Amino acid sequence: MRIPILKLQDYLLVSVQIELDDQTAMQFQEDLLNKIHESGATGVVVDLTSVEIIDSFIAKVLGDVVSMAELMGAKVVFTGIQPAVSMTLIDLGIHLKNVQTALDLEQGLVKLKQELEEK
Amino acid sequence: MKGALTTVPIYKEWDIVGARQSGRNMAKDLGFSTVDQARIATAISELARNIYLYAGQGEVSFEEVQGDTPVGLKIIAKDNGPGIDQISKVLEDGYSTSGGLGAGLPGVKRLMDDFDIVSNENGTTVTVVMWLR
Ligand SMILES: Nc1ncnc2c1ncn2[C@@H]1O[C@H](COP(=O)(O)OP(=O)(O)OP(=O)(O)O)[C@@H](O)[C@H]1O
Ligand SMILES: [Mg+2]
């Protein structure tokens, strides 16, 4: 299965609506990097509202996406992380320190705009 | 007293998803909160992935347990793989032989109430329980 990636001006928007298995997560990583390269996007919002579980593997993939995107010149913001998911991440000892988050898609876009204007 | 036992074989990557979904459903039926359902599903995902990655195959089973008072969900992840050399090491955060975060086993220990691991050259069995609060 593939996660659709939409382009809006200089940004890419992703809403993860399916259960993230390992294969899907890896495919998403690859697709997103390709899309950043093709489109020259400077920011990406990944909405995780529908994601009910993030385990250590998926957390690693998502964390890597941020670092890789950054190398390509794009900032990533995650939005809509469920309370239960944030609690299990802490139990796992995963703090996603370098990862930007916001409440929802709209706030995510606002955050990206601010970050990019600061530069 | 014991409830029904459900066993999910782990052979392929997708079985990790199958195992955590059945575990979550069972947790839901037993009345666990949304957060505890997520903890249980996450723990199962870690254990099932370890089986898939390090032992190739194995199984995860779930059963309802009655303790002195509360009801609990017990999860047993069992494989006949190579076993773990240094048990104390793998329970430390950040220890991984596969380039992972090394968050799996120490994380499972924190996610669940009871944690037990037995590992030797005949395989590994991890048994965890979460009690209904
Ligand atoms: N069922 C198993 N059989 C054999 N070795 C195992 C098993 N489970 C874990 N291990 C060993 O223990 C180490 C630590 O496991 P743990 O799940 O904590 O971290 P990881 O799998 O390396 O990374 P992560 O789970 O964060 O992606 C593994 O790297 C592996 O060497
Ligand atoms: Mg692991």
Short mmCIF file of C-alpha atoms and ligand atoms in Angstrom, two decimals:
data_model
loop_
_atom_site.label_atom_id
_atom_site.label_comp_id
_atom_site.label_asym_id
_atom_site.label_seq_id
_atom_site.Cartn_x
_atom_site.Cartn_y
_atom_site.Cartn_z
CA MET A 1 0.00 0.00 0.00
CA ARG A 2 1.11 3.55 -0.71
CA ILE A 3 0.48 6.75 1.17
CA PRO A 4 -0.62 9.61 -1.10
CA ILE A 5 1.56 12.75 -1.07
CA LEU A 6 -0.08 16.00 -2.15
CA LYS A 7 1.62 19.18 -3.29
CA LEU A 8 0.38 22.59 -2.21
CA GLN A 9 2.53 25.51 -3.39
CA ASP A 10 5.97 24.94 -1.86
CA TYR A 11 4.72 22.33 0.55
CA LEU A 12 3.94 18.65 0.56
CA LEU A 13 0.98 17.38 2.56
CA VAL A 14 0.65 13.83 3.75
CA SER A 15 -2.19 12.34 5.73
CA VAL A 16 -1.50 8.82 6.93
CA GLN A 17 -4.87 7.07 6.86
CA ILE A 18 -3.81 3.44 7.02
CA GLU A 19 -2.16 1.15 9.52
CA LEU A 20 1.60 1.61 9.15
CA ASP A 21 3.28 -1.72 8.60
CA ASP A 22 7.04 -1.84 8.07
CA GLN A 23 6.86 -2.11 4.29
CA THR A 24 4.42 0.78 3.94
CA ALA A 25 6.57 2.94 6.21
CA MET A 26 9.73 2.24 4.19
CA GLN A 27 7.90 2.87 0.92
CA PHE A 28 6.61 6.15 2.30
CA GLN A 29 10.14 7.19 3.25
CA GLU A 30 11.33 6.58 -0.30
CA ASP A 31 8.29 8.17 -1.97
CA LEU A 32 8.52 11.30 0.15
CA LEU A 33 12.23 11.83 -0.55
CA ASN A 34 11.63 11.37 -4.27
CA LYS A 35 8.75 13.82 -4.17
CA ILE A 36 10.84 16.41 -2.29
CA HIS A 37 13.52 16.03 -4.93
CA GLU A 38 11.10 16.32 -7.86
CA SER A 39 9.08 19.21 -6.52
CA GLY A 40 11.74 21.19 -4.69
CA ALA A 41 9.35 21.49 -1.76
CA THR A 42 10.74 23.36 1.24
CA GLY A 43 8.30 22.03 3.81
CA VAL A 44 6.34 18.86 4.56
CA VAL A 45 3.41 18.32 6.92
CA VAL A 46 2.72 14.71 7.88
CA ASP A 47 -0.60 14.25 9.65
CA LEU A 48 -0.73 11.25 11.96
CA THR A 49 -4.27 11.74 13.35
CA SER A 50 -5.39 8.29 12.19
CA VAL A 51 -2.28 6.46 13.37
CA GLU A 52 -3.07 4.35 16.42
CA ILE A 53 0.33 2.86 17.05
CA ILE A 54 3.95 3.90 16.56
CA ASP A 55 6.44 1.30 17.67
CA SER A 56 10.23 1.59 17.75
CA PHE A 57 10.65 0.62 14.11
CA ILE A 58 8.09 3.09 12.77
CA ALA A 59 9.50 5.76 15.10
CA LYS A 60 12.95 5.18 13.63
CA VAL A 61 11.63 5.43 10.06
CA LEU A 62 9.77 8.67 10.85
CA GLY A 63 12.81 10.13 12.63
CA ASP A 64 15.01 9.20 9.68
CA VAL A 65 12.54 10.85 7.28
CA VAL A 66 13.06 14.14 9.13
CA SER A 67 16.87 13.94 8.96
CA MET A 68 16.90 12.88 5.32
CA ALA A 69 14.40 15.57 4.29
CA GLU A 70 16.47 18.15 6.13
CA LEU A 71 19.54 17.14 4.14
CA MET A 72 17.49 17.80 1.03
CA GLY A 73 16.46 21.21 2.28
CA ALA A 74 12.92 20.47 3.44
CA LYS A 75 11.51 20.92 6.93
CA VAL A 76 9.11 18.29 8.26
CA VAL A 77 6.35 18.86 10.81
CA PHE A 78 4.26 16.02 12.26
CA THR A 79 0.71 16.80 13.30
CA GLY A 80 -2.16 15.13 15.13
CA ILE A 81 -0.18 12.62 17.21
CA GLN A 82 -2.77 10.90 19.43
CA PRO A 83 -2.35 11.14 23.22
CA ALA A 84 -2.10 7.35 23.52
CA VAL A 85 0.63 7.29 20.88
CA SER A 86 2.65 10.02 22.59
CA MET A 87 2.44 8.08 25.88
CA THR A 88 3.64 4.81 24.37
CA LEU A 89 6.52 6.65 22.67
CA ILE A 90 7.68 7.94 26.05
CA ASP A 91 7.43 4.40 27.51
CA LEU A 92 9.60 3.22 24.65
CA GLY A 93 12.11 5.90 25.61
CA ILE A 94 11.70 7.64 22.27
CA HIS A 95 11.68 11.40 22.57
CA LEU A 96 11.89 12.48 18.92
CA LYS A 97 13.93 15.47 20.05
CA ASN A 98 14.63 16.99 16.66
CA VAL A 99 11.10 16.50 15.43
CA GLN A 100 8.72 19.44 15.05
CA THR A 101 5.09 18.80 15.93
CA ALA A 102 1.82 20.71 15.81
CA LEU A 103 -1.76 20.02 16.79
CA ASP A 104 -3.33 19.68 13.34
CA LEU A 105 -2.65 20.19 9.64
CA GLU A 106 -3.52 23.87 9.76
CA GLN A 107 -1.23 24.56 12.72
CA GLY A 108 1.42 22.48 11.01
CA LEU A 109 1.35 24.74 7.96
CA VAL A 110 1.52 27.82 10.18
CA LYS A 111 4.53 26.39 11.97
CA LEU A 112 6.29 25.59 8.69
CA LYS A 113 5.70 29.10 7.37
CA GLN A 114 7.13 30.60 10.56
CA GLU A 115 10.17 28.33 10.55
CA LEU A 116 10.91 28.98 6.91
CA GLU A 117 10.50 32.74 7.21
CA GLU A 118 12.95 32.84 10.12
CA LYS A 119 15.70 31.58 7.89
CA MET B 1 -8.43 -19.37 36.16
CA LYS B 2 -7.72 -18.90 32.51
CA GLY B 3 -9.63 -17.51 29.57
CA ALA B 4 -9.43 -18.53 25.96
CA LEU B 5 -6.01 -18.74 24.39
CA THR B 6 -5.46 -17.14 21.01
CA THR B 7 -2.29 -17.87 19.08
CA VAL B 8 -0.97 -15.90 16.13
CA PRO B 9 1.89 -17.49 14.17
CA ILE B 10 4.65 -15.09 13.05
CA TYR B 11 6.17 -15.98 9.67
CA LYS B 12 6.02 -12.89 7.55
CA GLU B 13 6.25 -9.21 8.16
CA TRP B 14 2.52 -8.65 7.86
CA ASP B 15 1.94 -11.05 10.78
CA ILE B 16 3.36 -8.33 13.05
CA VAL B 17 0.37 -6.17 12.14
CA GLY B 18 -2.03 -9.13 12.49
CA ALA B 19 -0.70 -9.97 15.96
CA ARG B 20 -0.97 -6.45 17.30
CA GLN B 21 -4.47 -6.06 15.87
CA SER B 22 -5.77 -9.23 17.54
CA GLY B 23 -4.06 -8.26 20.79
CA ARG B 24 -5.62 -4.83 20.69
CA ASN B 25 -9.07 -6.29 20.04
CA MET B 26 -8.71 -8.64 22.98
CA ALA B 27 -7.55 -5.76 25.20
CA LYS B 28 -10.57 -3.77 24.10
CA ASP B 29 -12.95 -6.64 24.89
CA LEU B 30 -11.42 -6.98 28.35
CA GLY B 31 -12.12 -3.31 29.02
CA PHE B 32 -8.63 -1.79 28.86
CA SER B 33 -8.46 1.98 28.32
CA THR B 34 -7.48 3.40 24.94
CA VAL B 35 -4.01 4.21 26.24
CA ASP B 36 -3.48 0.71 27.64
CA GLN B 37 -4.78 -0.78 24.37
CA ALA B 38 -2.09 1.23 22.59
CA ARG B 39 0.54 0.08 25.10
CA ILE B 40 -0.46 -3.54 24.60
CA ALA B 41 -0.51 -3.25 20.81
CA THR B 42 2.91 -1.55 20.85
CA ALA B 43 4.42 -4.22 23.10
CA ILE B 44 3.08 -6.97 20.82
CA SER B 45 4.49 -5.18 17.80
CA GLU B 46 7.96 -5.07 19.40
CA LEU B 47 7.89 -8.72 20.44
CA ALA B 48 6.51 -9.96 17.13
CA ARG B 49 9.06 -7.94 15.16
CA ASN B 50 11.90 -9.36 17.27
CA ILE B 51 10.67 -12.86 16.46
CA TYR B 52 10.45 -12.05 12.76
CA LEU B 53 13.87 -10.36 12.65
CA TYR B 54 15.99 -12.51 14.93
CA ALA B 55 14.35 -15.93 14.99
CA GLY B 56 12.67 -15.99 11.58
CA GLN B 57 9.49 -17.47 12.96
CA GLY B 58 7.58 -18.13 16.11
CA GLU B 59 4.26 -17.25 17.69
CA VAL B 60 2.52 -14.75 19.90
CA SER B 61 -0.33 -15.90 22.09
CA PHE B 62 -2.76 -14.03 24.29
CA GLU B 63 -4.76 -15.17 27.25
CA GLU B 64 -6.97 -13.68 29.90
CA VAL B 65 -5.67 -14.24 33.44
CA GLN B 66 -7.34 -13.76 36.81
CA GLY B 67 -4.96 -12.72 39.57
CA ASP B 68 -5.89 -12.18 43.21
CA THR B 69 -8.33 -9.52 42.21
CA PRO B 70 -7.91 -7.98 38.80
CA VAL B 71 -8.16 -9.38 35.33
CA GLY B 72 -5.10 -9.25 33.19
CA LEU B 73 -4.00 -9.86 29.63
CA LYS B 74 -1.01 -12.13 29.30
CA ILE B 75 1.08 -12.15 26.13
CA ILE B 76 3.57 -14.89 25.39
CA ALA B 77 6.02 -14.40 22.52
CA LYS B 78 7.86 -17.59 21.78
CA ASP B 79 10.40 -18.69 19.18
CA ASN B 80 12.96 -21.42 18.62
CA GLY B 81 15.55 -19.04 17.25
CA PRO B 82 19.21 -18.59 18.26
CA GLY B 83 18.43 -17.04 21.64
CA ILE B 84 19.98 -13.96 23.23
CA ASP B 85 23.57 -14.04 24.49
CA GLN B 86 23.51 -11.20 26.94
CA ILE B 87 20.10 -10.80 28.49
CA SER B 88 21.19 -7.95 30.77
CA LYS B 89 22.51 -6.00 27.76
CA VAL B 90 19.31 -6.24 25.74
CA LEU B 91 17.32 -4.82 28.64
CA GLU B 92 19.39 -1.63 28.46
CA ASP B 93 18.07 1.19 26.31
CA GLY B 94 19.91 1.55 23.04
CA TYR B 95 21.41 -1.93 22.71
CA SER B 96 20.78 -3.35 19.23
CA THR B 97 22.55 -5.85 17.01
CA SER B 98 20.53 -4.80 13.97
CA GLY B 99 21.00 -1.03 13.81
CA GLY B 100 17.61 -0.49 15.44
CA LEU B 101 16.96 1.98 18.24
CA GLY B 102 17.36 -0.82 20.79
CA ALA B 103 14.14 0.45 22.32
CA GLY B 104 12.10 -2.72 21.89
CA LEU B 105 12.71 -4.93 24.92
CA PRO B 106 13.37 -2.18 27.49
CA GLY B 107 10.30 -0.44 26.09
CA VAL B 108 8.12 -3.54 26.44
CA LYS B 109 9.25 -3.80 30.05
CA ARG B 110 8.06 -0.26 30.72
CA LEU B 111 4.86 -0.58 28.68
CA MET B 112 3.63 -3.67 30.55
CA ASP B 113 3.17 -4.44 34.29
CA ASP B 114 4.96 -7.80 34.49
CA PHE B 115 7.88 -8.84 32.31
CA ASP B 116 9.78 -12.11 32.12
CA ILE B 117 12.30 -13.35 29.58
CA VAL B 118 13.81 -16.80 29.19
CA SER B 119 16.37 -17.31 26.46
CA ASN B 120 18.87 -20.00 25.61
CA GLU B 121 20.24 -21.71 22.53
CA ASN B 122 16.83 -23.34 21.99
CA GLY B 123 15.01 -20.07 21.65
CA THR B 124 13.45 -17.16 23.44
CA THR B 125 10.21 -16.76 25.35
CA VAL B 126 9.03 -13.39 26.58
CA THR B 127 5.99 -13.34 28.86
CA VAL B 128 4.31 -10.07 29.80
CA VAL B 129 1.11 -9.15 31.60
CA MET B 130 -0.93 -5.98 31.88
CA TRP B 131 -3.49 -5.82 34.68
CA LEU B 132 -6.79 -4.03 34.40
CA ARG B 133 -6.70 -0.95 36.60
N1 LIG C 1 13.50 -13.20 19.91
C1 LIG C 1 14.81 -12.92 19.84
N2 LIG C 1 15.72 -13.86 19.47
C2 LIG C 1 17.05 -13.55 19.39
N3 LIG C 1 17.57 -12.34 19.68
C3 LIG C 1 16.71 -11.36 20.05
C4 LIG C 1 15.31 -11.59 20.16
N4 LIG C 1 14.72 -10.44 20.58
C5 LIG C 1 15.71 -9.53 20.72
N5 LIG C 1 16.92 -10.06 20.41
C6 LIG C 1 18.24 -9.38 20.50
O1 LIG C 1 18.13 -8.34 21.43
C7 LIG C 1 18.50 -7.09 20.86
C8 LIG C 1 17.66 -5.98 21.47
O2 LIG C 1 16.29 -6.12 21.07
P1 LIG C 1 15.34 -4.85 21.10
O3 LIG C 1 14.02 -5.24 20.59
O4 LIG C 1 15.41 -4.23 22.46
O5 LIG C 1 16.06 -3.82 20.10
P2 LIG C 1 16.19 -3.94 18.50
O6 LIG C 1 15.23 -4.96 17.98
O7 LIG C 1 17.62 -4.14 18.16
O8 LIG C 1 15.77 -2.49 18.03
P3 LIG C 1 14.27 -1.88 18.03
O9 LIG C 1 13.37 -2.89 18.69
O10 LIG C 1 14.36 -0.61 18.82
O11 LIG C 1 13.91 -1.65 16.61
C9 LIG C 1 18.32 -7.28 19.38
O12 LIG C 1 19.16 -6.42 18.64
C10 LIG C 1 18.69 -8.75 19.19
O13 LIG C 1 20.08 -8.92 19.11
MG MG C 2 13.22 -4.98 18.57
#
